[in-house]
Amino acid sequence: MDSNIDDTQHSPAGSYQQRATSSGTLPNEFVGLSITNSQHLQLHHQAFADDYLQPPLPPPPPPPPAMGDNSGVIAFDITEKFRIAAQTLEPGELVKDGHFTLFESVGALEIMDPKMDSGFLAPGESLDEDYDVTRPLLPREVIGIIDRLLSLEMAWHLGHPLSQTLLTNVYIERMLNPEPMSLEEADFIRDRGAEKDPMHQVLRAYCLGLVKTCWFVNERIKQEHYHEEEDFVTNTYTRSLLEDIDADEIRDEIMEARKVVYNLRHRITDEVSWALGFRLELRSAFLRVIELSDLRSDPDSLSLPWSQMKSVWEAIEKSRHLGTPVPEAFSTKIQRRLASTMPPRPIVELSPDETYKHFKKLIADGIAVLDVLKYEDTQSLLNFVVTFQAQKPQPMVYIRTLLQSFLFKDMVILGRLSIRHILDADLCLIALPSARLLDRTNDLVEAPHHPHYAIAHQMELFRQRAAQSYLDIFRVFCQNRCRIRRTLFHSIHDWDAVHADALDIDSLLQHQLEEPHITYEKSGPLWNKPLSSWAYFYKLRIMEWCVQFGFELEIYAPDELPKMYYYLYWLTRTRVKLIEHFRIFVNSRYADYTAGIPNCLTVNTNVTENEFIRSRAYLNQAHFEAAATSDMAESLTLIYKALMKEKLIDSSPPQPYGNDALRFQFRMRGFARCDIPGLPEWEEYLSLDGPRYTSATMLEHAKHLLIETRRWLEGMCELSPDKSFTFNCHERWKEGVENILRSLIAMDELCGRLLELIELRGAGGLEGVVKVEIGKPKDWHHEFWAVPTLVELKGVEGGGKK
């Protein structure tokens, strides 16, 4: 370059220009540079090095060839000026221009990096895909393209973005870009003649149905509670997904394509014809499923298209071998035209077996979720949601949002029930069977000083306060497992506030009803307080779920497991006492009812006896479940403490910045905000480490606890849906109880084997003889019960028994 060009000359935009000033300030070209040593400036180009450190430079290369008309461009060498300006900086000084943003600096790093620069082209590579969508297609090629689209569609359902799945297909991209304004424009061959290639017509109809289905699914998910990037990516990258084209028109196109395939059956063989027909039928059935999902009144009619999809999918799986892959019809180059700040990403594709498995699961869950509309009682509804979401693998996000829609759309529960109906039904089942507080005739009283008017007013205040928190329990369980635990933790504080407000309302209602207390031989006088007790019941359940999800999600370290099982035991023991409180008052009122004794809290109707029977049955079942959980948690606490005493689990791993008490306090931080029930005493937990509790005594006590618990669980497995309050989800609930029973049996066997080993070894201990493996939740019988296993390292005979 010519370094003698006059510095005052102006050069056009895009060329280097001198902007140095006489004061020695750094020109804007050098912003973002950090100089660490002004004497030895490290530069990557030889032209920036000191002359005495470098060999003589070779002659400069010839100037680049002229590209277009650049007659006005004047270039000059800025190397020396750059060096002089850099020497004015102190070591470590950072020069930053206010207009030089992070986006620009990172963008400069991305340029020409094939992993980051979507515009980077390899030698000989074209900017756009070279695939010709007008080329004739063989029927088997259409099957191959459709099958790969099915794989990409399922990858999208599993949470991958459209830019890495369906929008990598050339046919879909040409159909959607530019945006079609009518059905005729929605074609990958624009302005085609009157005569259409039959296979193009089939593929177009399939793509129309696929894209419209994706739009429906995307809109459904966006309307409900979900978590972007965590569950699902709703970004369409400015592609419209045919939102302005009516689904009936698309369904007509699919029917026309099926007729075309039928007419060609003799030319393309019946086998290929049926394969194409089934794939088109899948699209039509999926559209019907989505459109009918808004009709929540008749679950049987909703199940018909899902059942049709199930049979069609099995037929598609059997014809999978007929397709011929067309890999050139899919390209990542399309990502360059999408409105995205993401760098290029590879196509996400599932194997045929994975696609089959996930589609089968989607259809099965779609059929199963319809049973939620068959409402029987509130606890069956809650058990349905909890067990449905506990499936492994968990239902896909579309099914979970469909469940939310069935439950809450337009704030009409299940399409036919009011929020008051659900809330009153749950209060009736747990705390207030046939109660005057829930009597709707209270609403008819308009005299402000009448007790019934005051009751109606206070109950309405309570419903307004508790309704959202109660419904949020169902909504929370429609999220993914990690999100369930996080959200439940937040709801603990909300339920604590509901509990406090309910205590005040209970006091006012007790005064209005002039309700007497009950004298109980174990604890003296008892007051009913049904509303606050009901709120306390759910607060305890939520706290238990938070602890149990911690085991499933592997939140706790091995040395924390006994502490958390002890806390679970403490919570469930509290819930057992609360259920006993409910039973005392319900049984007392039922005894008055059967004896014909008036009770200020009971209102006699034609369903009074049935409500008492149902409430007592639920409280008995809830008592068994809570007591079994409490005993199992206590047993597992003792087992882990015994293993720690035998030094098979490190009870206190090195933690330089804390101790066990502080770590326990930190772990309990999410629960400590609640004054009731509070936290267990740390000293009470430490008492298990005392000398009066040996490993053998703890294991014997754990084994004794499991005997009664096993009978309870075996009895629960025999309960009918009516007695277990598991309508429409009994098989899933029973499977969960059976898995808990297997965990209990494993705990019992572990206790027995440990007692044998301790007796054989005596004072020799078990360290070095056996080792403990806790495993992963997927290896446990039930994800809430981390039962360890023993691995014997050597024989124990003669191991030092004294």
mmCIF file with all atom_site columns, C-alpha atoms in Angstrom, residues 360-432:
data_model
loop_
_atom_site.group_PDB
_atom_site.id
_atom_site.type_symbol
_atom_site.label_atom_id
_atom_site.label_alt_id
_atom_site.label_comp_id
_atom_site.label_asym_id
_atom_site.label_entity_id
_atom_site.label_seq_id
_atom_site.pdbx_PDB_ins_code
_atom_site.Cartn_x
_atom_site.Cartn_y
_atom_site.Cartn_z
_atom_site.occupancy
_atom_site.B_iso_or_equiv
_atom_site.pdbx_formal_charge
_atom_site.auth_seq_id
_atom_site.auth_comp_id
_atom_site.auth_asym_id
_atom_site.auth_atom_id
_atom_site.pdbx_PDB_model_num
ATOM 1  C CA . LYS A 1 360 ? -47.596 -44.444 20.375 1.00 0.00 ? 360 LYS A CA 1
ATOM 2  C CA . LYS A 1 361 ? -47.116 -42.831 23.793 1.00 0.00 ? 361 LYS A CA 1
ATOM 3  C CA . LEU A 1 362 ? -48.655 -39.559 22.560 1.00 0.00 ? 362 LEU A CA 1
ATOM 4  C CA . ILE A 1 363 ? -51.752 -41.341 21.284 1.00 0.00 ? 363 ILE A CA 1
ATOM 5  C CA . ALA A 1 364 ? -52.099 -43.512 24.406 1.00 0.00 ? 364 ALA A CA 1
ATOM 6  C CA . ASP A 1 365 ? -51.862 -40.459 26.673 1.00 0.00 ? 365 ASP A CA 1
ATOM 7  C CA . GLY A 1 366 ? -54.320 -38.610 24.441 1.00 0.00 ? 366 GLY A CA 1
ATOM 8  C CA . ILE A 1 367 ? -56.859 -41.370 24.984 1.00 0.00 ? 367 ILE A CA 1
ATOM 9  C CA . ALA A 1 368 ? -56.137 -41.625 28.717 1.00 0.00 ? 368 ALA A CA 1
ATOM 10 C CA . VAL A 1 369 ? -56.379 -37.885 29.404 1.00 0.00 ? 369 VAL A CA 1
ATOM 11 C CA . LEU A 1 370 ? -60.009 -37.869 28.281 1.00 0.00 ? 370 LEU A CA 1
ATOM 12 C CA . ASP A 1 371 ? -60.949 -39.822 31.416 1.00 0.00 ? 371 ASP A CA 1
ATOM 13 C CA . VAL A 1 372 ? -60.424 -36.681 33.468 1.00 0.00 ? 372 VAL A CA 1
ATOM 14 C CA . LEU A 1 373 ? -63.764 -35.470 32.107 1.00 0.00 ? 373 LEU A CA 1
ATOM 15 C CA . LYS A 1 374 ? -65.545 -38.343 33.893 1.00 0.00 ? 374 LYS A CA 1
ATOM 16 C CA . TYR A 1 375 ? -65.794 -36.528 37.194 1.00 0.00 ? 375 TYR A CA 1
ATOM 17 C CA . GLU A 1 376 ? -66.799 -38.427 40.331 1.00 0.00 ? 376 GLU A CA 1
ATOM 18 C CA . ASP A 1 377 ? -65.268 -36.591 43.306 1.00 0.00 ? 377 ASP A CA 1
ATOM 19 C CA . THR A 1 378 ? -62.495 -34.116 44.021 1.00 0.00 ? 378 THR A CA 1
ATOM 20 C CA . GLN A 1 379 ? -60.008 -36.597 45.467 1.00 0.00 ? 379 GLN A CA 1
ATOM 21 C CA . SER A 1 380 ? -60.407 -38.910 42.483 1.00 0.00 ? 380 SER A CA 1
ATOM 22 C CA . LEU A 1 381 ? -59.765 -35.888 40.279 1.00 0.00 ? 381 LEU A CA 1
ATOM 23 C CA . LEU A 1 382 ? -56.613 -34.999 42.220 1.00 0.00 ? 382 LEU A CA 1
ATOM 24 C CA . ASN A 1 383 ? -55.406 -38.599 42.159 1.00 0.00 ? 383 ASN A CA 1
ATOM 25 C CA . PHE A 1 384 ? -56.006 -38.689 38.412 1.00 0.00 ? 384 PHE A CA 1
ATOM 26 C CA . VAL A 1 385 ? -53.849 -35.618 37.788 1.00 0.00 ? 385 VAL A CA 1
ATOM 27 C CA . VAL A 1 386 ? -51.087 -36.738 40.170 1.00 0.00 ? 386 VAL A CA 1
ATOM 28 C CA . THR A 1 387 ? -50.850 -40.292 38.840 1.00 0.00 ? 387 THR A CA 1
ATOM 29 C CA . PHE A 1 388 ? -51.209 -39.216 35.209 1.00 0.00 ? 388 PHE A CA 1
ATOM 30 C CA . GLN A 1 389 ? -48.279 -36.826 35.547 1.00 0.00 ? 389 GLN A CA 1
ATOM 31 C CA . ALA A 1 390 ? -46.198 -39.390 37.455 1.00 0.00 ? 390 ALA A CA 1
ATOM 32 C CA . GLN A 1 391 ? -45.971 -41.706 34.457 1.00 0.00 ? 391 GLN A CA 1
ATOM 33 C CA . LYS A 1 392 ? -42.536 -42.612 33.139 1.00 0.00 ? 392 LYS A CA 1
ATOM 34 C CA . PRO A 1 393 ? -41.898 -41.101 30.686 1.00 0.00 ? 393 PRO A CA 1
ATOM 35 C CA . GLN A 1 394 ? -44.022 -38.099 31.571 1.00 0.00 ? 394 GLN A CA 1
ATOM 36 C CA . PRO A 1 395 ? -46.742 -37.124 29.070 1.00 0.00 ? 395 PRO A CA 1
ATOM 37 C CA . MET A 1 396 ? -45.633 -34.675 26.397 1.00 0.00 ? 396 MET A CA 1
ATOM 38 C CA . VAL A 1 397 ? -46.252 -30.987 26.800 1.00 0.00 ? 397 VAL A CA 1
ATOM 39 C CA . TYR A 1 398 ? -49.171 -30.967 24.337 1.00 0.00 ? 398 TYR A CA 1
ATOM 40 C CA . ILE A 1 399 ? -51.009 -33.593 26.380 1.00 0.00 ? 399 ILE A CA 1
ATOM 41 C CA . ARG A 1 400 ? -50.245 -31.707 29.586 1.00 0.00 ? 400 ARG A CA 1
ATOM 42 C CA . THR A 1 401 ? -51.631 -28.468 28.173 1.00 0.00 ? 401 THR A CA 1
ATOM 43 C CA . LEU A 1 402 ? -54.658 -30.399 26.897 1.00 0.00 ? 402 LEU A CA 1
ATOM 44 C CA . LEU A 1 403 ? -55.214 -31.574 30.469 1.00 0.00 ? 403 LEU A CA 1
ATOM 45 C CA . GLN A 1 404 ? -55.008 -27.970 31.667 1.00 0.00 ? 404 GLN A CA 1
ATOM 46 C CA . SER A 1 405 ? -57.549 -26.953 29.046 1.00 0.00 ? 405 SER A CA 1
ATOM 47 C CA . PHE A 1 406 ? -59.970 -29.675 30.154 1.00 0.00 ? 406 PHE A CA 1
ATOM 48 C CA . LEU A 1 407 ? -59.582 -28.601 33.764 1.00 0.00 ? 407 LEU A CA 1
ATOM 49 C CA . PHE A 1 408 ? -59.619 -24.817 33.596 1.00 0.00 ? 408 PHE A CA 1
ATOM 50 C CA . LYS A 1 409 ? -60.727 -23.482 30.223 1.00 0.00 ? 409 LYS A CA 1
ATOM 51 C CA . ASP A 1 410 ? -62.937 -20.392 30.639 1.00 0.00 ? 410 ASP A CA 1
ATOM 52 C CA . MET A 1 411 ? -62.747 -21.024 34.407 1.00 0.00 ? 411 MET A CA 1
ATOM 53 C CA . VAL A 1 412 ? -65.366 -23.740 34.039 1.00 0.00 ? 412 VAL A CA 1
ATOM 54 C CA . ILE A 1 413 ? -63.986 -26.890 35.619 1.00 0.00 ? 413 ILE A CA 1
ATOM 55 C CA . LEU A 1 414 ? -64.168 -29.876 33.250 1.00 0.00 ? 414 LEU A CA 1
ATOM 56 C CA . GLY A 1 415 ? -66.563 -27.923 31.062 1.00 0.00 ? 415 GLY A CA 1
ATOM 57 C CA . ARG A 1 416 ? -69.522 -28.177 33.438 1.00 0.00 ? 416 ARG A CA 1
ATOM 58 C CA . LEU A 1 417 ? -68.599 -27.451 37.068 1.00 0.00 ? 417 LEU A CA 1
ATOM 59 C CA . SER A 1 418 ? -68.195 -24.151 38.868 1.00 0.00 ? 418 SER A CA 1
ATOM 60 C CA . ILE A 1 419 ? -65.230 -23.378 41.076 1.00 0.00 ? 419 ILE A CA 1
ATOM 61 C CA . ARG A 1 420 ? -67.571 -23.182 44.055 1.00 0.00 ? 420 ARG A CA 1
ATOM 62 C CA . HIS A 1 421 ? -68.901 -26.659 43.307 1.00 0.00 ? 421 HIS A CA 1
ATOM 63 C CA . ILE A 1 422 ? -65.395 -28.158 43.316 1.00 0.00 ? 422 ILE A CA 1
ATOM 64 C CA . LEU A 1 423 ? -64.293 -26.303 46.436 1.00 0.00 ? 423 LEU A CA 1
ATOM 65 C CA . ASP A 1 424 ? -67.434 -27.128 48.415 1.00 0.00 ? 424 ASP A CA 1
ATOM 66 C CA . ALA A 1 425 ? -67.272 -30.765 47.326 1.00 0.00 ? 425 ALA A CA 1
ATOM 67 C CA . ASP A 1 426 ? -63.726 -31.080 48.650 1.00 0.00 ? 426 ASP A CA 1
ATOM 68 C CA . LEU A 1 427 ? -64.617 -29.391 51.929 1.00 0.00 ? 427 LEU A CA 1
ATOM 69 C CA . CYS A 1 428 ? -67.597 -31.720 52.237 1.00 0.00 ? 428 CYS A CA 1
ATOM 70 C CA . LEU A 1 429 ? -65.465 -34.802 51.647 1.00 0.00 ? 429 LEU A CA 1
ATOM 71 C CA . ILE A 1 430 ? -62.648 -33.932 54.049 1.00 0.00 ? 430 ILE A CA 1
ATOM 72 C CA . ALA A 1 431 ? -64.056 -31.761 56.830 1.00 0.00 ? 431 ALA A CA 1
ATOM 73 C CA . LEU A 1 432 ? -67.698 -30.758 56.412 1.00 0.00 ? 432 LEU A CA 1
#
